[in-house]
Structures are given as structure tokens and as C-alpha cells.
Short mmCIF file of C-alpha atoms and ligand atoms in Angstrom, two decimals:
data_model
loop_
_atom_site.label_atom_id
_atom_site.label_comp_id
_atom_site.label_asym_id
_atom_site.label_seq_id
_atom_site.Cartn_x
_atom_site.Cartn_y
_atom_site.Cartn_z
CA MET A 203 -17.86 37.20 -21.98
CA LYS A 204 -14.05 37.18 -21.00
CA LEU A 205 -12.33 40.66 -20.39
CA HIS A 206 -8.46 40.80 -21.13
CA TYR A 207 -6.98 44.01 -19.23
CA ALA A 208 -4.52 45.10 -16.87
CA PRO A 209 -4.40 47.57 -13.95
CA GLY A 210 -4.48 51.31 -13.99
CA THR A 211 -5.05 51.44 -18.52
CA ILE A 212 -7.98 52.43 -19.83
CA ALA A 213 -9.94 48.47 -19.45
CA ALA A 214 -10.70 50.05 -16.20
CA ALA A 215 -13.77 52.11 -18.13
CA SER A 216 -14.91 48.47 -19.40
CA VAL A 217 -14.07 46.81 -15.82
CA ILE A 218 -16.64 49.66 -14.38
CA ALA A 219 -19.28 48.88 -16.90
CA LEU A 220 -19.16 45.69 -16.97
CA GLN A 221 -19.89 45.67 -13.10
CA GLU A 222 -22.46 48.68 -13.03
CA ALA A 223 -24.50 47.40 -15.99
CA GLY A 224 -24.36 43.86 -14.06
CA THR A 225 -23.71 42.03 -17.31
CA PRO A 226 -21.77 38.68 -16.07
CA HIS A 227 -17.96 38.17 -16.97
CA THR A 228 -14.79 37.14 -16.19
CA LEU A 229 -11.89 39.05 -15.81
CA VAL A 230 -8.29 37.89 -17.07
CA LYS A 231 -5.13 40.26 -16.20
CA VAL A 232 -3.03 40.74 -18.26
CA ASP A 233 0.51 41.31 -16.86
CA PHE A 234 1.92 44.15 -17.99
CA ALA A 235 5.57 44.11 -16.41
CA GLN A 236 6.22 40.99 -17.77
CA ALA A 237 4.94 42.37 -21.70
CA GLU A 238 2.69 40.11 -21.86
CA GLN A 239 0.88 42.14 -23.90
CA THR A 240 3.29 41.67 -26.77
CA LYS A 241 3.70 37.52 -26.57
CA PRO A 242 2.05 35.92 -29.71
CA GLN A 243 -0.53 34.41 -26.99
CA TYR A 244 -1.96 37.70 -26.31
CA LEU A 245 -1.00 39.01 -30.26
CA ALA A 246 -3.20 35.49 -31.20
CA LEU A 247 -6.03 37.57 -29.50
CA ASN A 248 -5.83 41.21 -29.98
CA PRO A 249 -2.50 41.32 -32.64
CA LYS A 250 -3.61 45.51 -31.45
CA GLY A 251 -1.08 43.94 -28.56
CA ARG A 252 -3.14 46.17 -26.34
CA VAL A 253 -6.10 46.40 -23.66
CA PRO A 254 -9.08 45.77 -23.03
CA ALA A 255 -10.22 43.03 -25.45
CA LEU A 256 -13.29 41.28 -25.16
CA GLU A 257 -14.34 37.35 -25.76
CA THR A 258 -17.80 37.32 -26.85
CA GLU A 259 -19.81 34.22 -28.48
CA CYS A 260 -19.69 36.13 -31.56
CA GLY A 261 -16.01 37.28 -31.86
CA ILE A 262 -13.35 39.10 -30.25
CA LEU A 263 -13.82 43.19 -29.52
CA THR A 264 -11.54 45.54 -29.23
CA GLU A 265 -11.65 49.21 -28.71
CA THR A 266 -12.90 51.06 -25.43
CA ILE A 267 -16.26 52.21 -27.20
CA ALA A 268 -17.57 49.74 -28.90
CA ILE A 269 -16.29 47.00 -26.08
CA LEU A 270 -18.31 49.81 -23.41
CA GLU A 271 -21.63 49.90 -25.95
CA TYR A 272 -22.15 46.43 -26.29
CA VAL A 273 -21.58 45.03 -22.65
CA ALA A 274 -23.84 48.16 -20.81
CA PRO A 275 -25.92 49.35 -23.72
CA SER A 276 -28.58 50.03 -20.42
CA LEU A 277 -26.04 52.98 -20.33
CA VAL A 278 -27.27 54.81 -22.96
CA PRO A 279 -29.14 57.32 -22.81
CA ALA A 280 -32.63 57.02 -24.84
CA ASP A 281 -32.59 61.06 -25.53
CA PRO A 282 -31.08 61.11 -28.34
CA TRP A 283 -29.37 64.10 -28.03
CA GLN A 284 -27.92 63.10 -25.08
CA ALA A 285 -26.78 59.81 -26.54
CA ALA A 286 -25.22 62.16 -28.68
CA LYS A 287 -23.29 64.65 -25.79
CA MET A 288 -22.27 60.90 -24.11
CA ARG A 289 -20.52 60.00 -27.25
CA GLU A 290 -19.07 63.12 -27.70
CA VAL A 291 -17.18 63.01 -24.43
CA MET A 292 -16.43 59.57 -25.61
CA THR A 293 -14.74 59.65 -28.89
CA TYR A 294 -12.77 63.01 -27.26
CA LEU A 295 -11.66 60.66 -24.65
CA ALA A 296 -10.34 58.34 -26.93
CA THR A 297 -9.24 60.96 -29.59
CA THR A 298 -7.77 63.18 -27.70
CA ALA A 299 -7.37 62.31 -24.15
CA HIS A 300 -6.28 58.99 -23.79
CA VAL A 301 -3.66 59.87 -27.02
CA ASN A 302 -2.09 62.90 -25.30
CA HIS A 303 -1.69 61.02 -22.15
CA ALA A 304 0.13 57.98 -24.51
CA HIS A 305 2.69 60.19 -25.24
CA LYS A 306 4.72 60.32 -22.22
CA MET A 307 5.78 56.49 -22.01
CA ARG A 308 4.75 55.94 -25.46
CA GLY A 309 6.50 58.08 -27.53
CA HIS A 310 8.13 55.19 -29.94
CA ARG A 311 4.69 54.54 -31.54
CA TRP A 312 5.22 57.92 -33.42
CA ALA A 313 9.03 58.74 -33.32
CA ASN A 314 12.46 56.64 -33.31
CA ASP A 315 14.19 59.63 -31.73
CA ALA A 316 15.11 59.29 -28.11
CA GLY A 317 14.86 63.61 -27.93
CA SER A 318 11.78 63.42 -29.80
CA HIS A 319 10.44 61.13 -26.98
CA SER A 320 11.85 63.07 -23.70
CA ASP A 321 9.68 66.13 -26.27
CA MET A 322 6.77 64.21 -26.22
CA THR A 323 7.18 63.20 -22.29
CA ALA A 324 7.90 66.81 -21.03
CA LYS A 325 4.33 68.69 -23.32
CA VAL A 326 1.94 65.86 -21.93
CA PRO A 327 0.91 68.01 -18.59
CA GLU A 328 0.20 70.79 -21.16
CA THR A 329 -1.82 68.77 -23.14
CA MET A 330 -3.25 66.55 -20.64
CA ALA A 331 -4.01 69.85 -18.69
CA ALA A 332 -5.69 71.06 -21.93
CA SER A 333 -7.77 68.32 -21.68
CA ALA A 334 -8.83 68.71 -18.43
CA GLN A 335 -10.27 71.82 -19.44
CA TRP A 336 -11.92 70.77 -22.23
CA LEU A 337 -14.04 68.32 -20.33
CA GLU A 338 -14.47 70.23 -17.10
CA SER A 339 -16.12 72.82 -19.96
CA ALA A 340 -18.05 69.70 -21.19
CA ILE A 341 -20.08 67.59 -18.05
CA ALA A 342 -22.72 68.58 -16.34
CA GLY A 343 -21.82 68.03 -13.03
CA PRO A 344 -21.85 65.32 -11.36
CA TYR A 345 -21.66 62.95 -14.06
CA THR A 346 -21.23 63.73 -17.83
CA LEU A 347 -24.56 64.12 -18.27
CA ASP A 348 -27.49 65.64 -16.85
CA ALA A 349 -29.00 62.59 -17.79
CA GLY A 350 -27.43 61.28 -15.11
CA PHE A 351 -24.42 58.11 -15.17
CA SER A 352 -23.71 56.96 -18.55
CA LEU A 353 -20.78 55.13 -20.23
CA ALA A 354 -19.32 58.31 -20.52
CA ASP A 355 -18.20 58.14 -17.18
CA PRO A 356 -16.53 54.99 -16.45
CA TYR A 357 -13.93 55.88 -19.77
CA LEU A 358 -14.11 59.98 -17.92
CA PHE A 359 -13.46 58.14 -14.27
CA ALA A 360 -10.37 56.26 -15.91
CA VAL A 361 -8.73 59.00 -17.92
CA CYS A 362 -9.23 61.40 -14.84
CA LYS A 363 -6.91 58.48 -12.32
CA TRP A 364 -4.19 59.58 -15.11
CA LEU A 365 -4.49 63.30 -14.30
CA PRO A 366 -2.30 63.22 -11.31
CA GLY A 367 1.09 61.28 -13.00
CA ASP A 368 0.32 63.38 -15.94
CA GLY A 369 1.56 66.36 -13.73
CA VAL A 370 -2.30 67.94 -14.13
CA ASP A 371 -3.54 69.43 -10.63
CA LEU A 372 -7.05 67.92 -10.29
CA SER A 373 -7.90 70.85 -7.32
CA GLY A 374 -8.01 73.12 -10.17
CA PHE A 375 -10.80 71.48 -12.21
CA PRO A 376 -14.04 71.33 -9.33
CA LYS A 377 -16.37 69.95 -11.79
CA LEU A 378 -13.72 67.05 -12.25
CA SER A 379 -12.79 66.88 -8.53
CA ALA A 380 -16.65 66.47 -7.55
CA PHE A 381 -16.84 63.84 -10.66
CA MET A 382 -14.02 61.97 -9.03
CA ALA A 383 -15.79 61.96 -5.72
CA ALA A 384 -19.05 60.79 -7.30
CA MET A 385 -17.16 57.97 -9.30
CA SER A 386 -15.48 56.94 -6.01
CA ALA A 387 -18.20 56.69 -3.91
CA ARG A 388 -20.19 54.77 -6.21
CA PRO A 389 -19.91 50.44 -4.72
CA ALA A 390 -19.21 49.22 -7.57
CA VAL A 391 -15.73 51.57 -8.40
CA GLN A 392 -14.77 50.75 -4.58
CA ALA A 393 -14.93 47.10 -4.10
CA LEU A 394 -12.68 47.06 -7.63
CA GLN A 395 -10.05 49.62 -6.02
CA GLU A 396 -9.74 47.17 -3.08
CA LYS A 397 -9.45 44.06 -5.18
CA GLY A 398 -6.48 46.07 -6.97
CA ILE A 399 -8.67 45.85 -10.21
CA LEU A 400 -8.34 49.57 -11.14
N1 GSH B 1426 -8.35 52.53 -28.74
C1 GSH B 1426 -7.68 51.65 -27.63
C2 GSH B 1426 -6.63 51.82 -27.12
C3 GSH B 1426 -6.26 50.92 -26.16
C4 GSH B 1426 -4.74 51.31 -25.45
O1 GSH B 1426 -4.05 51.88 -25.81
N2 GSH B 1426 -4.09 50.51 -24.56
C5 GSH B 1426 -3.05 50.67 -23.97
C6 GSH B 1426 -3.18 50.90 -22.41
S1 GSH B 1426 -4.04 52.24 -21.66
C7 GSH B 1426 -2.22 49.51 -23.91
O2 GSH B 1426 -2.70 48.23 -23.90
N3 GSH B 1426 -0.78 49.45 -24.07
C8 GSH B 1426 -0.26 48.70 -24.20
C9 GSH B 1426 1.37 48.76 -24.73
O3 GSH B 1426 1.27 49.98 -26.18
O4 GSH B 1426 1.90 48.21 -24.68
C10 GSH B 1426 -9.17 51.48 -26.88
O5 GSH B 1426 -9.73 52.64 -26.33
O6 GSH B 1426 -9.61 51.23 -26.23
#
């Protein structure tokens, strides 16, 4: 499998899951500084122009939730309730928290007027704080589930890394702070941080 990623993006979740599950893979960096994700070569792979994108023997897979489930099925709890709680958090991250975050830099997706963009950017500390509040209430601690480490954790880690830059002080969220400390102590995460991949 070949994962196309960019540092600091939601692709970090898939990189961590591949590493944690021990799934053989190679990483291909997409250079956002050169807008590589918008160039024909990358669009031929993923017409959405986004990362992550996974090349598999079956074809191309996009969307973080789908990639996580494909590369690390061992990180899905066997218990149906725990699995549903995991997907509850992952769905919230994909549909709400990530979308809130994207309003900071990617307002052009939703509006043409520059004034609308600055208004969307200004709202991000509030909407991301609201997301952090819900996540704080939703996780068991230190990881998302009582059942232990699951696919929700790499995903939550990738989104929580954005919080300080989005104007949200993590110290106001004790469970999320403990979660970030637990994740940062994991050897797989440390190795990826040291390589500048996350
Ligand atoms: N729904 C997708 C969203 C992927 C996404 O928006 N990725 C961002 C990085 S965090 C991206 O590639 N942005 C590039 C761009 O907007 O040009 C997923 O969850 O995988």
C-alpha cells in the first residue's frame, strides 16, 4: 500500500494507524507548498485534490474513515457498542470538527467574497472550542474508548494537534490534554514526529 500524505494534515491519522497496526506501506509526501495536490499528476490519482489517498492492490481509497478501517482493522473493537462509540467520534471529527477547522484557511470552498472568508476565519476559535468541548465530554480517557486504543485515537490526535493554532487552549480541556500526552508517549507517534511526518 502507498499512502499519499502531507505533514500537519488529517493524513496524519492514517499514517499513525498504518504504523500502529504494523501494516506494510510506503509514504509519498504531497508538497502543499508547491500546491502539488492541485496538479494534474495528483488529480489523476485523487480528483478531490486532497490527502490522504491510499493506493491499494484493489484501487485508490480516499476519505480518512474508510482508509483507517482498511489499513488497521485490528484497531476496531469487537464489541458492537464500543465500535459504534468509536465511529461516533470519528464521524464527528470528519463531518464537524474538520469542517470547522477548514473554515480558517479554506473559506473559498464555501464563499467567493473575501469578507466572507475573514468572517469564517474569525469564527474558528469559537467553533473549534465547541468541538473540543464535545470531544472532551465524549472520550473515556486517556483514550477515546474504555476498551483501549482504537482507530478513533489517531484521528482525534490529528485534529487536536490543530487546536492551539485554531485559538483553542488545550489546558482548558483536561481529558484532551491527557489524551495528547498519552498519544505523544507512544513509540509509533514519537518516531513519526521525529521524522517530521506528522
Ligand atoms: N474528507 C476528507 C478530507 C480530506 C482533506 O480535506 N484534506 C485536506 C488536508 S487536512 C487537504 O488535502 N486539503 C488540500 C486542499 O484543500 O487543497 C478526509 O477525511 O479524508
